[in-house]
Structures are given as C-alpha cells and as structure tokens.
Tab-separated table of C-alpha atoms in Angstrom:
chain	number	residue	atom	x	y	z
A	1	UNK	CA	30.331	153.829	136.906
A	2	UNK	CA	34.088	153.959	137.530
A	3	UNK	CA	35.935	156.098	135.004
A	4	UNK	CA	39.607	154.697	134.578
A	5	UNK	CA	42.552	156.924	134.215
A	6	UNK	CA	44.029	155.913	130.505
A	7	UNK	CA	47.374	154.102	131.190
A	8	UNK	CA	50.273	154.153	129.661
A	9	UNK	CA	51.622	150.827	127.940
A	10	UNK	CA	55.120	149.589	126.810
A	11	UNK	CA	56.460	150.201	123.332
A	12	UNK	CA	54.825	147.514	121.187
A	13	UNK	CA	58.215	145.772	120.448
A	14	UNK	CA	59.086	145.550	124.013
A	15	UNK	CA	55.230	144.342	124.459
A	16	UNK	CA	56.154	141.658	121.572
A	17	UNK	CA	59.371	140.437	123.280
A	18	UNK	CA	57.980	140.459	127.025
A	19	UNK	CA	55.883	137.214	127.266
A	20	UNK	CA	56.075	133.848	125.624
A	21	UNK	CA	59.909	134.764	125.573
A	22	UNK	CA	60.617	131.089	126.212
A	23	UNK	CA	57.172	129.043	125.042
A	24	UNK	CA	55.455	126.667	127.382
A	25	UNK	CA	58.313	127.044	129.864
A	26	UNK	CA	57.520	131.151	129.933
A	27	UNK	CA	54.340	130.188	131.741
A	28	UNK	CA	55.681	127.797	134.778
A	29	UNK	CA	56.658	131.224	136.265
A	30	UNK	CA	57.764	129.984	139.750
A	31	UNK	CA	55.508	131.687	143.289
A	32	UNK	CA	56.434	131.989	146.297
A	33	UNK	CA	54.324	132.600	149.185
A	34	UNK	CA	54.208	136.627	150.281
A	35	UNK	CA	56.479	135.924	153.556
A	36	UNK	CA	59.586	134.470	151.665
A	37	UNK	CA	59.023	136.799	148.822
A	38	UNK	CA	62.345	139.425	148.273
A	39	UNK	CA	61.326	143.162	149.068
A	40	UNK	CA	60.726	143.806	145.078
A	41	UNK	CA	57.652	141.465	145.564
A	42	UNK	CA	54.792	142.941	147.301
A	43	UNK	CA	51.220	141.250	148.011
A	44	UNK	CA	48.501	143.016	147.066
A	45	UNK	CA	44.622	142.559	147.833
A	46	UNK	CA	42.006	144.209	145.645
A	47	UNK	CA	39.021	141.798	147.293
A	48	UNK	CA	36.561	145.110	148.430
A	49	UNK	CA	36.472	146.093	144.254
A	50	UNK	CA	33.786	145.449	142.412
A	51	UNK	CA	33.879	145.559	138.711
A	52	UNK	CA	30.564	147.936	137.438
A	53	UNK	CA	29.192	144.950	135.210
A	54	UNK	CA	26.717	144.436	138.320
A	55	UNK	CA	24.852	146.955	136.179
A	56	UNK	CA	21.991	144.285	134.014
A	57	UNK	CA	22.503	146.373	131.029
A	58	UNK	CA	24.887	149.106	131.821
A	59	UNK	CA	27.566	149.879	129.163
A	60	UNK	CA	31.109	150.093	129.772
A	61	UNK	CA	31.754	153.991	127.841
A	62	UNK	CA	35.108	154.914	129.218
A	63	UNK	CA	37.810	154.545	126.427
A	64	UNK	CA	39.892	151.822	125.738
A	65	UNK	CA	43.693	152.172	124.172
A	66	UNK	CA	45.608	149.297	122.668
A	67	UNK	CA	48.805	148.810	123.064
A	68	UNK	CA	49.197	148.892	119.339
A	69	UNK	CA	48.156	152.361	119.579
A	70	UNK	CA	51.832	153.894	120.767
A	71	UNK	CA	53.572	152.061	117.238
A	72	UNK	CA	51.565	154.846	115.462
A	73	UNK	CA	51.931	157.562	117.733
A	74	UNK	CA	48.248	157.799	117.843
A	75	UNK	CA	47.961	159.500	114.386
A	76	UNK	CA	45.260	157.409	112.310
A	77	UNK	CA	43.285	156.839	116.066
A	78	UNK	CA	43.136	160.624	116.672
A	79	UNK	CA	42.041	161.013	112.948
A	80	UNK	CA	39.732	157.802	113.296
A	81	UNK	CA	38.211	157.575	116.408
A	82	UNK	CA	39.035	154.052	116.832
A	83	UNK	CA	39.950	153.797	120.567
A	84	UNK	CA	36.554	154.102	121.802
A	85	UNK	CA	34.531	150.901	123.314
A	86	UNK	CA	30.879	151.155	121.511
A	87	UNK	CA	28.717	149.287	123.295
A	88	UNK	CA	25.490	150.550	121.282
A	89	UNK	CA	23.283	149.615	124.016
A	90	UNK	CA	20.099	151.734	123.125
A	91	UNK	CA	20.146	150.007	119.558
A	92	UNK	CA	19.701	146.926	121.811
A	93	UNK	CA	15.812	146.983	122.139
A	94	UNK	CA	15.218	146.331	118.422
A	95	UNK	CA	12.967	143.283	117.519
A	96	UNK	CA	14.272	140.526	115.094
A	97	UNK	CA	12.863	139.860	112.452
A	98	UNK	CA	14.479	136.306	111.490
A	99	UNK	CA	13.980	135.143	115.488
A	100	UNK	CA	10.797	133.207	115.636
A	101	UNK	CA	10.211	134.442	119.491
A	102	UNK	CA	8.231	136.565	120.935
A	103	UNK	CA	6.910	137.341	124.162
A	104	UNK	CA	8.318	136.485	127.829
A	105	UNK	CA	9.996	133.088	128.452
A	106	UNK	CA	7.751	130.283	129.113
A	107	UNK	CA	10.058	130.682	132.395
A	108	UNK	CA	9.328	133.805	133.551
A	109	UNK	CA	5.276	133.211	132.680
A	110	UNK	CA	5.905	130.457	135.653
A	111	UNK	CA	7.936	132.257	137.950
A	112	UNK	CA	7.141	135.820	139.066
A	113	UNK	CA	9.884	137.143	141.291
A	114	UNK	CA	9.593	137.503	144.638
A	115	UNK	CA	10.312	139.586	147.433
A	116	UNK	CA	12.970	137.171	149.129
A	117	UNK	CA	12.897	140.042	152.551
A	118	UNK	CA	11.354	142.955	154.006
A	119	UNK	CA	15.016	144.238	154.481
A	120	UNK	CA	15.882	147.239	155.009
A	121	UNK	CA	19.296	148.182	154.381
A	122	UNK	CA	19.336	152.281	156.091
A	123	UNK	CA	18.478	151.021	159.083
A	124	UNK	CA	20.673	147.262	159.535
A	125	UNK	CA	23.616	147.848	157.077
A	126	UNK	CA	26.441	149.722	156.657
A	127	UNK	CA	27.394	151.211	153.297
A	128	UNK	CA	31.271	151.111	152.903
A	129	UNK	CA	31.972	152.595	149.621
A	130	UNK	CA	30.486	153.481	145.891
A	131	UNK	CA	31.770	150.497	143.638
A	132	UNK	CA	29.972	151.863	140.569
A	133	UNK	CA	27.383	154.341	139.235
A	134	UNK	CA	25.868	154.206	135.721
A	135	UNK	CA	22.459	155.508	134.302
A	136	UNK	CA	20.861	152.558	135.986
A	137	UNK	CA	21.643	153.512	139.052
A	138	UNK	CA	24.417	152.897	141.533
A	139	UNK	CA	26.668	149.883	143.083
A	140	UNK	CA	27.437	149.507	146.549
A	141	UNK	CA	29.087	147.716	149.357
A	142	UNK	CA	27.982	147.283	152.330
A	143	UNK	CA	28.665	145.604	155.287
A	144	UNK	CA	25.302	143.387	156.523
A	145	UNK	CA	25.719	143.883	160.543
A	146	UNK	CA	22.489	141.181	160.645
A	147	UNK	CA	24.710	138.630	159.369
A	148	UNK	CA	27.573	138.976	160.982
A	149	UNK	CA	29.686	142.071	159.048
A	150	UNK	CA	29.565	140.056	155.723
A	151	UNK	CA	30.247	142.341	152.903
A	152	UNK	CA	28.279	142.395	150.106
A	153	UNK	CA	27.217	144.521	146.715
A	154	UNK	CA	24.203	145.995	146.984
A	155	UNK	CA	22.768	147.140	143.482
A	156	UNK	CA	20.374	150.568	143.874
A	157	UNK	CA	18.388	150.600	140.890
A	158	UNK	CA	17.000	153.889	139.942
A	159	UNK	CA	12.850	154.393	140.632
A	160	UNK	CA	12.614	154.885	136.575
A	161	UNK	CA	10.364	152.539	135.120
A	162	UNK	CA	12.103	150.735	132.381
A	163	UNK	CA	15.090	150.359	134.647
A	164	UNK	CA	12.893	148.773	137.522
A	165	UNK	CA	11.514	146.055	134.946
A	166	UNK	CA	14.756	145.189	133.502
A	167	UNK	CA	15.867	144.428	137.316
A	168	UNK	CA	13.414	142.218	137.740
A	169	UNK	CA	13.744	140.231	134.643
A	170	UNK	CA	17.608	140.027	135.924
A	171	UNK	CA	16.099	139.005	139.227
A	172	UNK	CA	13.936	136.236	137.562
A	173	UNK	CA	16.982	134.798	135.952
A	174	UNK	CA	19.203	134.822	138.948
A	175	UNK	CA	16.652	133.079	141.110
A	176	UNK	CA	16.722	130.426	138.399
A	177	UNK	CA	20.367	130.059	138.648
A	178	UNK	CA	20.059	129.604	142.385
A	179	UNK	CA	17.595	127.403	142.156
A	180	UNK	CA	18.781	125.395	139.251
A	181	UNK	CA	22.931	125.183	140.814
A	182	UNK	CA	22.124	125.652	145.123
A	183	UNK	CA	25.598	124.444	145.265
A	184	UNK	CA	26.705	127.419	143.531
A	185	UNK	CA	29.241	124.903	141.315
A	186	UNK	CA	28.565	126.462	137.924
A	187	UNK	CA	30.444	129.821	138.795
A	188	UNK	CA	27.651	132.665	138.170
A	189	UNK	CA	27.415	135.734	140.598
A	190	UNK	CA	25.007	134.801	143.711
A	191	UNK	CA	22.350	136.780	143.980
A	192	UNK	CA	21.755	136.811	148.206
A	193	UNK	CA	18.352	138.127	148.453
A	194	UNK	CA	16.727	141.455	146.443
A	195	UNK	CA	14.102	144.379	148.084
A	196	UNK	CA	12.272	147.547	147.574
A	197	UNK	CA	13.303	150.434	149.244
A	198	UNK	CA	11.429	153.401	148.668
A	199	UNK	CA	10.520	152.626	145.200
A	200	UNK	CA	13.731	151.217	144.593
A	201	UNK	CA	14.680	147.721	143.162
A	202	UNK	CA	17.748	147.167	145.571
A	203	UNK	CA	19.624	143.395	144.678
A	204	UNK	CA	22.388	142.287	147.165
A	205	UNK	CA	25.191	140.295	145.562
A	206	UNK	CA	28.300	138.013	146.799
A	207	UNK	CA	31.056	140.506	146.797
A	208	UNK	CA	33.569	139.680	144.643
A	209	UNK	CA	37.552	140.469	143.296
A	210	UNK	CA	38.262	142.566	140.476
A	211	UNK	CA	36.552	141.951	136.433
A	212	UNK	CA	39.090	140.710	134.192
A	213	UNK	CA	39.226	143.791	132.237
A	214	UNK	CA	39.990	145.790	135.316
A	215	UNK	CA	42.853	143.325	136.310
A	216	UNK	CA	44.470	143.393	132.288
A	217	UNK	CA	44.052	147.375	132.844
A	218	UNK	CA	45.711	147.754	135.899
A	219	UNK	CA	48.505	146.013	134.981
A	220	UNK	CA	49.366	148.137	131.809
A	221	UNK	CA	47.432	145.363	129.577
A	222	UNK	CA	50.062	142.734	130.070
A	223	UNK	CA	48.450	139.307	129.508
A	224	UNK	CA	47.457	136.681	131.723
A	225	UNK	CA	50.018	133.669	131.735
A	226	UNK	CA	48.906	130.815	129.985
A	227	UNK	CA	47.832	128.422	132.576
A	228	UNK	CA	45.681	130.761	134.304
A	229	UNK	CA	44.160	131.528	131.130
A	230	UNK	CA	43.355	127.774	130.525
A	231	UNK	CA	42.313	127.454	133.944
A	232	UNK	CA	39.334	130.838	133.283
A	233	UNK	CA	38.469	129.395	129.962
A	234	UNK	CA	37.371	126.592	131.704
A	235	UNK	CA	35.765	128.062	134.345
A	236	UNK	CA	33.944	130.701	131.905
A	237	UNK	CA	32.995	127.730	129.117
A	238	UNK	CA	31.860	125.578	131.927
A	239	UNK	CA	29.547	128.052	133.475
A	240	UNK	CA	27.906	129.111	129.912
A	241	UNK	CA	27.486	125.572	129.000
A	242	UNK	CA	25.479	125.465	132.476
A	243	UNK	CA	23.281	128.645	130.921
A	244	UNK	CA	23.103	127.133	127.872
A	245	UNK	CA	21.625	123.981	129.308
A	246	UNK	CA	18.731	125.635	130.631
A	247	UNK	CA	17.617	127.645	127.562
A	248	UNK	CA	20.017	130.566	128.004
A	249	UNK	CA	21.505	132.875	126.342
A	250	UNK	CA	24.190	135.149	128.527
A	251	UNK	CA	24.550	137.848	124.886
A	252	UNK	CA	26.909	140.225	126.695
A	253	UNK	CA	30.083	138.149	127.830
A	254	UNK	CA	32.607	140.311	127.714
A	255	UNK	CA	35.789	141.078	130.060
A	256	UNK	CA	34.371	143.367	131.878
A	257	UNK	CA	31.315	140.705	132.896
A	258	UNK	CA	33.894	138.034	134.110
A	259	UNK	CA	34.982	138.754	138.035
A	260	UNK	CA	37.449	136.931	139.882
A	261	UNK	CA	36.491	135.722	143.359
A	262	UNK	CA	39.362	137.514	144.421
A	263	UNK	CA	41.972	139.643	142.658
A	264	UNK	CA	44.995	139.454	145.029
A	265	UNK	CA	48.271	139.500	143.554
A	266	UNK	CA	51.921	139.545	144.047
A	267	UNK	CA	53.519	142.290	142.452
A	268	UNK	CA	57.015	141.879	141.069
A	269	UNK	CA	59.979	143.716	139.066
A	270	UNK	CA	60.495	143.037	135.087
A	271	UNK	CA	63.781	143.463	134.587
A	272	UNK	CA	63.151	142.930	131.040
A	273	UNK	CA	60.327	145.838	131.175
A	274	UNK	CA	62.243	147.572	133.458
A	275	UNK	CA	58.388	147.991	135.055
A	276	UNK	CA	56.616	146.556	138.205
A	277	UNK	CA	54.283	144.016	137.036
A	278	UNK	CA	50.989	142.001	138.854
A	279	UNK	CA	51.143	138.046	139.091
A	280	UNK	CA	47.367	136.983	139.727
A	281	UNK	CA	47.417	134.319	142.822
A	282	UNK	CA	44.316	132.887	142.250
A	283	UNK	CA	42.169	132.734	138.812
A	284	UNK	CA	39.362	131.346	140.035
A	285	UNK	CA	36.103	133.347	138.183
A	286	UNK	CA	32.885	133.799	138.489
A	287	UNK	CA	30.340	135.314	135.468
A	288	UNK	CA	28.132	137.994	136.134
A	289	UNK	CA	25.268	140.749	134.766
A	290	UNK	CA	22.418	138.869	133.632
A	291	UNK	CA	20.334	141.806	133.037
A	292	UNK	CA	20.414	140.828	128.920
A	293	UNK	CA	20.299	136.880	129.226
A	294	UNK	CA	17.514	135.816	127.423
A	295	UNK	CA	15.896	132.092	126.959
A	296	UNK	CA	15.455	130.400	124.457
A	297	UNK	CA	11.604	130.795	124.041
A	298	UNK	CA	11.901	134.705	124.502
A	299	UNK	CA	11.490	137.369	122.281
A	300	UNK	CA	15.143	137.899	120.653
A	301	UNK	CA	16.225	142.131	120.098
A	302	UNK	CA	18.270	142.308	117.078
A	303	UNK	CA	21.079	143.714	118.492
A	304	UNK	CA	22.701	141.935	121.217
A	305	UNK	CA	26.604	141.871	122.527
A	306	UNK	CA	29.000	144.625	122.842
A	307	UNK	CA	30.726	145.520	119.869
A	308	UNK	CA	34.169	143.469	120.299
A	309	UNK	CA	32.893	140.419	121.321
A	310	UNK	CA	29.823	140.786	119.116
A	311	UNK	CA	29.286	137.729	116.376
A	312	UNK	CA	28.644	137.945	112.880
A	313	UNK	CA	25.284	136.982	112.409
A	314	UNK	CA	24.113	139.388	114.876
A	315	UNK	CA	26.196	142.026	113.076
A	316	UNK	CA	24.558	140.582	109.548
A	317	UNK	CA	21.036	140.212	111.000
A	318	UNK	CA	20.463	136.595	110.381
A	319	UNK	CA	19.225	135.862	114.063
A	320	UNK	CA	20.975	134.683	117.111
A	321	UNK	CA	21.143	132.089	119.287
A	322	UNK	CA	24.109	130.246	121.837
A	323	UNK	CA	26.286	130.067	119.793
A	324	UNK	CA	26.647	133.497	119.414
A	325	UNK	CA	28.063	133.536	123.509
A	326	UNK	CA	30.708	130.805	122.223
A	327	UNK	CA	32.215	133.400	119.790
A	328	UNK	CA	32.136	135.888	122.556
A	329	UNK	CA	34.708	133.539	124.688
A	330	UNK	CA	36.867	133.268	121.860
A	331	UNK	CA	37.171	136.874	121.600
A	332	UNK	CA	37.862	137.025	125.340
A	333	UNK	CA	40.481	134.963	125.294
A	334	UNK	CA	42.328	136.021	122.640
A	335	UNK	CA	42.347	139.295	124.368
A	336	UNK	CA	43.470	137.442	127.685
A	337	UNK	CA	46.194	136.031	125.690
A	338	UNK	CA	47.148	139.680	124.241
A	339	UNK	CA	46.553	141.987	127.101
A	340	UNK	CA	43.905	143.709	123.682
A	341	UNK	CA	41.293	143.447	122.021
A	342	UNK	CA	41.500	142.380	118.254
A	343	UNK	CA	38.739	143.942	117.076
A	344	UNK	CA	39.217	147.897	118.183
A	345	UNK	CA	36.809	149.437	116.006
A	346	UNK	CA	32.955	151.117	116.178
A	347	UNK	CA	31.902	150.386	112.723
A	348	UNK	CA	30.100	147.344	111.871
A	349	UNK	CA	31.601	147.371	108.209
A	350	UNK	CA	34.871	147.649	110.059
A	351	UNK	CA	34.259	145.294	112.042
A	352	UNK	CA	33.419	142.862	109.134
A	353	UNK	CA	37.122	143.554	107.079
A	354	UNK	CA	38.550	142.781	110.387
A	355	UNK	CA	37.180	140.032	110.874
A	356	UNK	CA	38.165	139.413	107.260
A	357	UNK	CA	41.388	140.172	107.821
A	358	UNK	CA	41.920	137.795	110.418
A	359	UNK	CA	39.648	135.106	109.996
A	360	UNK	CA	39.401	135.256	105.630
A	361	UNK	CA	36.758	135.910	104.158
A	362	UNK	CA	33.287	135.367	104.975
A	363	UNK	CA	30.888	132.785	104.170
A	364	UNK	CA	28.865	133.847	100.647
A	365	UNK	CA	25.901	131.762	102.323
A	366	UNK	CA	25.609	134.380	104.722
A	367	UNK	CA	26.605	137.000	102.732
A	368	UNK	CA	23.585	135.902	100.445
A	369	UNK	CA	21.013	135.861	102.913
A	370	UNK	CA	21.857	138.653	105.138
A	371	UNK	CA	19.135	141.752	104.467
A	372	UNK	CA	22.457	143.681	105.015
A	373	UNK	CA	22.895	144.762	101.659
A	374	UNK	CA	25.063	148.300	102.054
A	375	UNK	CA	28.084	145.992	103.230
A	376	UNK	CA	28.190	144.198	100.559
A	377	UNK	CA	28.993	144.605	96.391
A	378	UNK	CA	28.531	141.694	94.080
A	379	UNK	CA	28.139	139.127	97.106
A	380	UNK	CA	32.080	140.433	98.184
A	381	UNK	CA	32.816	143.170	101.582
A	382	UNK	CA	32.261	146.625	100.303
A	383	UNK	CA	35.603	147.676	101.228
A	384	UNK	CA	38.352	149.775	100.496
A	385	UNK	CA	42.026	148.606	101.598
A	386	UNK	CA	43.688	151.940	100.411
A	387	UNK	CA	40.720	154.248	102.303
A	388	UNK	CA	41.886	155.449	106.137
A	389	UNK	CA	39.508	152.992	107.604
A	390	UNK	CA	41.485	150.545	105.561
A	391	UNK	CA	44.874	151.412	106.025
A	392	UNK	CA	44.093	151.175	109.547
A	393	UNK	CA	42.694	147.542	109.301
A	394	UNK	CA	45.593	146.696	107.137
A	395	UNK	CA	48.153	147.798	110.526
A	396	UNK	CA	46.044	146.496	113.230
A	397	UNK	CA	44.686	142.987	112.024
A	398	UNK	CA	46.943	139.761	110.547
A	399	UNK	CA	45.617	136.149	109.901
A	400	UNK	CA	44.601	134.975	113.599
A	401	UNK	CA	47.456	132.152	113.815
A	402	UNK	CA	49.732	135.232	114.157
A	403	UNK	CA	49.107	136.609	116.764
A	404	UNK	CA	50.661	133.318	118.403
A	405	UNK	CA	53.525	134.420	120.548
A	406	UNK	CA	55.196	130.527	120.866
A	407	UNK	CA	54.596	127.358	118.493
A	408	UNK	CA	54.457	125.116	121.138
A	409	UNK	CA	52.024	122.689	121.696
A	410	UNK	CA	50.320	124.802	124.135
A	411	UNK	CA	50.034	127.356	122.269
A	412	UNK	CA	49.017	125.973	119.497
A	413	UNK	CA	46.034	124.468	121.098
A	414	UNK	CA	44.445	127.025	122.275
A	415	UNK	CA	44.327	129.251	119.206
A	416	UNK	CA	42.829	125.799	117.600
A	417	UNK	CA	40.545	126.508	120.391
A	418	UNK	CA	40.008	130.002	119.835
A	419	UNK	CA	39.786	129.052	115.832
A	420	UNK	CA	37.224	126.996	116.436
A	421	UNK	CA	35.027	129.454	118.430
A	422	UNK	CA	35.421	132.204	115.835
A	423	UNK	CA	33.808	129.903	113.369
A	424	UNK	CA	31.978	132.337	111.268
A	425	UNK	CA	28.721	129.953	110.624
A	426	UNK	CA	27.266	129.502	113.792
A	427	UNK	CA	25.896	125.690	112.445
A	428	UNK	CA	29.527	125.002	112.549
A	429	UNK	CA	30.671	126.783	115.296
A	430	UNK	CA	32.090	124.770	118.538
A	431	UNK	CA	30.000	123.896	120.833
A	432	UNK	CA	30.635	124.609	124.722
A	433	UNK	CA	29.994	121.020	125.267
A	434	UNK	CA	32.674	120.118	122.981
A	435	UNK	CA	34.889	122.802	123.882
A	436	UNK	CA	35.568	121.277	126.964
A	437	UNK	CA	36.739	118.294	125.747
A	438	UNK	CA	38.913	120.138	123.825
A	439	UNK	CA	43.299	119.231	123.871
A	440	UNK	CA	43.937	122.714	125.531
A	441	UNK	CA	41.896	121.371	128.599
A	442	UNK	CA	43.606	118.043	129.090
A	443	UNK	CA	46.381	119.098	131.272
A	444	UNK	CA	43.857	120.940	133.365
A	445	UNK	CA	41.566	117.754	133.651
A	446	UNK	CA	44.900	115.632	134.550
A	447	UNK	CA	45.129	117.667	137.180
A	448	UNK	CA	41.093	117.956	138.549
C-alpha cells in the first residue's frame, strides 16, 4: 500500500474562517479554463493514481491527523493515541449471532466465476508503475499493448489461500455488477476481465483518478466545495441504492473506497491562507472494493465497516443490514464537508460518547437489547466526561448542527441530509431511495 507523508494543516481558526466565508455564494467559486488561467493557477493531472482500496479487504493503516489536532498542540493525541485509523479488519471474520444467514449467497451457489481469458499479462502487457501493495498482494498499472495501450489496474493477488478465495468472491460480485448495469450507469469500478497467472488471482480494472481521501489529503484536508459535494453524494447514494437493489450490502464505504474518474485540478493561491490550494475540475465518482459486499441471503460476520464510518448496531451487536452503508455516506460527507473525520477515535466505547456527543443520546431500545453489556450502567453510556478519554471527547465533538459553517438554505439541507442518515435506529434510518429525493438534490435534478 501507499504510505502518505503526514501533512501539515492550517491553524484551526484560520481552517474555521477559510470556507463558507460567504454561505451559498462561497461555493459559486468562478473556473476558468487552464489556457486563460493567470500564472498562480496551474493545471494539474493525477489520472495514472490509483487509490489502494482496489485491495477486497485491505485496510487503510497509515495514520490519519485532524486538523483539530494543531489547537492542542498534539498533547492529549500523543498521550491518547487517537490519530490512528483502526480498521480492525481481522476481527472482521466473526459470525453473528442475531443475523439469521448463513452460508454463500443464493447468488454465488448460481454463478461460479469464470475465467473471462487465458491472458497473460508478462508476455502482452506492460507494467508502468506500483499503485499499491498491502498484505493481499499488490496493485498495478499496466499498459494492455493487445488493446491498443489502454491503461489499466491490474490487481496481483498473493498465491495464499484465504486471499485467493476472497478474490474470487470479489470477482463473483463484480461480474454481477457487469452483468446486472452493462451500461456501466450505476458508477461501480469495472472489472475488465480477471486470470491466473502462476497461481495467482490477477483482476484487471478501469483505471481510475485519485480516492477521495487521497484528494482531501493532498490538499492539506481542505473541503470539497459544496456543489461538488452534492454532485458525489449523488453519485455515491445512487450507486448504493443500485447495490442495494440487488441484495447488497457494500459494509466498507469509506473515503478511501470512493475514486474519481479523474482527479485533475487547477491549483490556485489563497490569499486568505496565504497557501496554494487544489480546485477539483471534475467530481464525477465511481465506488470501488467489493471484496466485503455481502448479499442479503449470506452469512453476515459481526464486525463489518471501518471504524469511522462504522454504525451503531454493528458496534452494539444487534445485526446489520443496508442500512448500515446509508450511515456510512453520512459519515463521508460530513467529512467531505470538513476536510475530517468526526469520529477520530479506536475505541468502540469512544466511539459511542461521540456519537453521543454529537448525535444525543442513544436509543434505550437498543441499549436494552444489545448483549453489549460493559458499555453500559443502569441502561445509560458507561462514561466518564472528566476521564482523558473524556476530556478529549468533550474538545473534539459538539451537537452535529454545529459543525455547519453557513445557515443558508444549502447548508442547512444537507446536514438535514446528513441528520437523517446518522439516524441511530436503523428502522428509522433514511433510506437511499428516499435520500435521493431529498431538498439538497433538487438543484442538482433542475439541472440533469
């Protein structure tokens, strides 16, 4: 995988003041094309990176800083440990208990993958660069001379058992997305063809821009403007809802798993910031790594998401299903709107008073039936606001509405958006279906 550098951030005030500045009119940031632009505006083209979530189940495990971090000076994090990403991917393969499934998908009973060539990619293609490693293996790209130089991600899986079957049951999925949207209209990652090559599971992929994540990093975790992140919500809700209609569930959306087809951007001076900074030309997304989508009929592991974007009943144990993906996006898009996450912690308790903190407290419904018990005292968070860990909540988390940088109408809709998809019961949680019909859309749809 590709380690990052850690970057440094602007002071938290002048983070606070930067964006939003002047509401809904902050966002109709005028473009100009890359010939008429002044010489403090430079075009830039990231199109041959690949962001490592072509990895099924691979973890992100390089740390992330917030850009809340530098108001403290680092003191409770270094104490804490609180900058760290924990993906807890090995706690993944527990079974559920409260899921009634078991088994393979009634899907992938029917449909066995299949070879879709006898490529062979030492001998025809040309690799160009590393794109990722990880413990499953590696991430390519490589230019496919038999098809006229198109470049393309190859995925080298390593010739290690339980890493060859999770690439096929990633394979299995992606052929049903290609078979199931041909057109490709429902924005997932296009799997070209897969092979074996010398015992190795090898899947060839669309190459595509930049992950979000990557793009928010690289541009010292300023946020996206507004319309572009109204323009990949809708993209990214639309695309689930098209899992979700075929008995799927993606369980690891996350920024890191959401490319754009192509990163380019102008690059421009803040005078405010007194800092270059990246203006995306194009938002268009696509959704990628599969390896943990699971139907609806399948067995269900306990433990599903990474830890930021993870919901609360698959924190509490009282089973999964869709919905939990739909509290995933709202996490992501907060975090689009911020340029950070707002849940920075590795501790599910922690992770519980945040959510606390920021969305009140949580239902005593599920607080009652959760086998969960250590969290909990008397049906009530076990927690302690005056402890380190709670100090540190107490700085880093307010009530969600907040966080809003502008009280226009904008604004305001999409953190009723957001709201909405941080429900904590998942009964009542939005659906994707509804959440495109949502206000914060309508401009975009006036527009279509």
């Amino acid at each position: 995988m590709r380690h990052s550098k850690r970057t440094n951030y602007p002071d938290w005030d002048e983070r606070e003041s930067w964006d939003h500045k002047k509401c809904s009119s902050s966002h109709k940031r005028k473009r100009r094309s890359p010939s008429s632009a002044p010489d403090n505006k430079r075009c830039k083209n990231n199109h041959a990176k690949v962001s490592d979530s072509y990895y099924p189940d691979e973890r992100d495990h390089h740390e992330r800083r917030y850009i809340e971090e530098y108001r403290y000076n680092y003191i409770q994090i270094s104490e804490n440990g609180h900058n760290h990403r924990d993906h807890e991917n090995g706690d993944c393969k527990h079974s559920s208990k409260s899921s009634g499934h078991s088994g393979r998908s009634s899907y992938k009973r029917k449909h066995k993958a299949h070879h879709s060539s006898s490529h062979n990619y030492s001998q025809t293609d040309e690799i160009v660069t590393i794109l990722g490693e990880g413990a499953f293996g590696k991430v390519v790209e490589c230019i496919d001379h038999k098809v006229g130089g198109r470049r393309v991600a190859v995925k080298i899986v390593k010739n290690v058992d339980r890493y060859t079957e999770a690439a096929r049951s990633e394979i299995q999925v992606l052929e049903h997305i290609n078979a199931s949207d041909p057109g490709n209209k429902f924005r997932c990652v296009q799997m070209l063809e897969w092979f074996e090559q010398h015992g190795h599971v090898c899947i060839v992929f669309e190459l595509l821009g930049l992950s979000t994540y990557d793009f928010i990093k690289e541009n010292s975790f300023l946020p996206f403007q507004l319309d572009h992140i109204r323009q990949m919500a809708y993209q990214i809700c639309r695309s689930v809802n098209f899992l979700h209609s075929n008995k799927l569930t993606h369980t690891d959306l996350k920024p890191e798993n959401i490319l754009f087809l192509k990163s380019d951007y102008v690059e421009e001076y803040n005078h405010r910031l007194k800092r270059d900074e990246r203006r995306l030309k194009n938002p268009d997304i696509k959704v990628v790594d599969f390896g943990s989508a699971t139907y609806d009929d399948e067995h269900h592991s306990t433990l599903v998401s990474t830890r930021h974007y993870r919901a609360p009943e698959v924190i509490l144990a009282l089973g999964w299903s869709q919905p939990c993906d739909v509290w995933s996006i709202g996490c992501i898009l907060i975090e689009y709107y911020l340029g950070f996450t707002v849940f920075p912690t590795h501790d599910s308790k922690e992770h519980l008073a945040m959510m606390e903190k920021i969305l009140g407290p949580l239902p005593i419904h599920m607080i009652q039936k959760t086998r969960k018990r250590k969290y909990f005292h008397q049906d009530q968070l076990d927690w302690d606001e005056h402890s380190s860990a709670g100090r540190y909540v107490s700085r880093r988390c307010k009530p969600l509405k907040e966080f809003m940088l502008c009280q226009d109408s904008d604004h305001k809709n999409l953190f009723d958006l957001i709201q909405r998809m941080l429900e904590y019961d998942p009964a009542r949680r939005i659906t994707l279906v509804e959440a495109l019909k949502h206000p914060f859309f309508s401009s975009l749809k006036e527009n279509m």
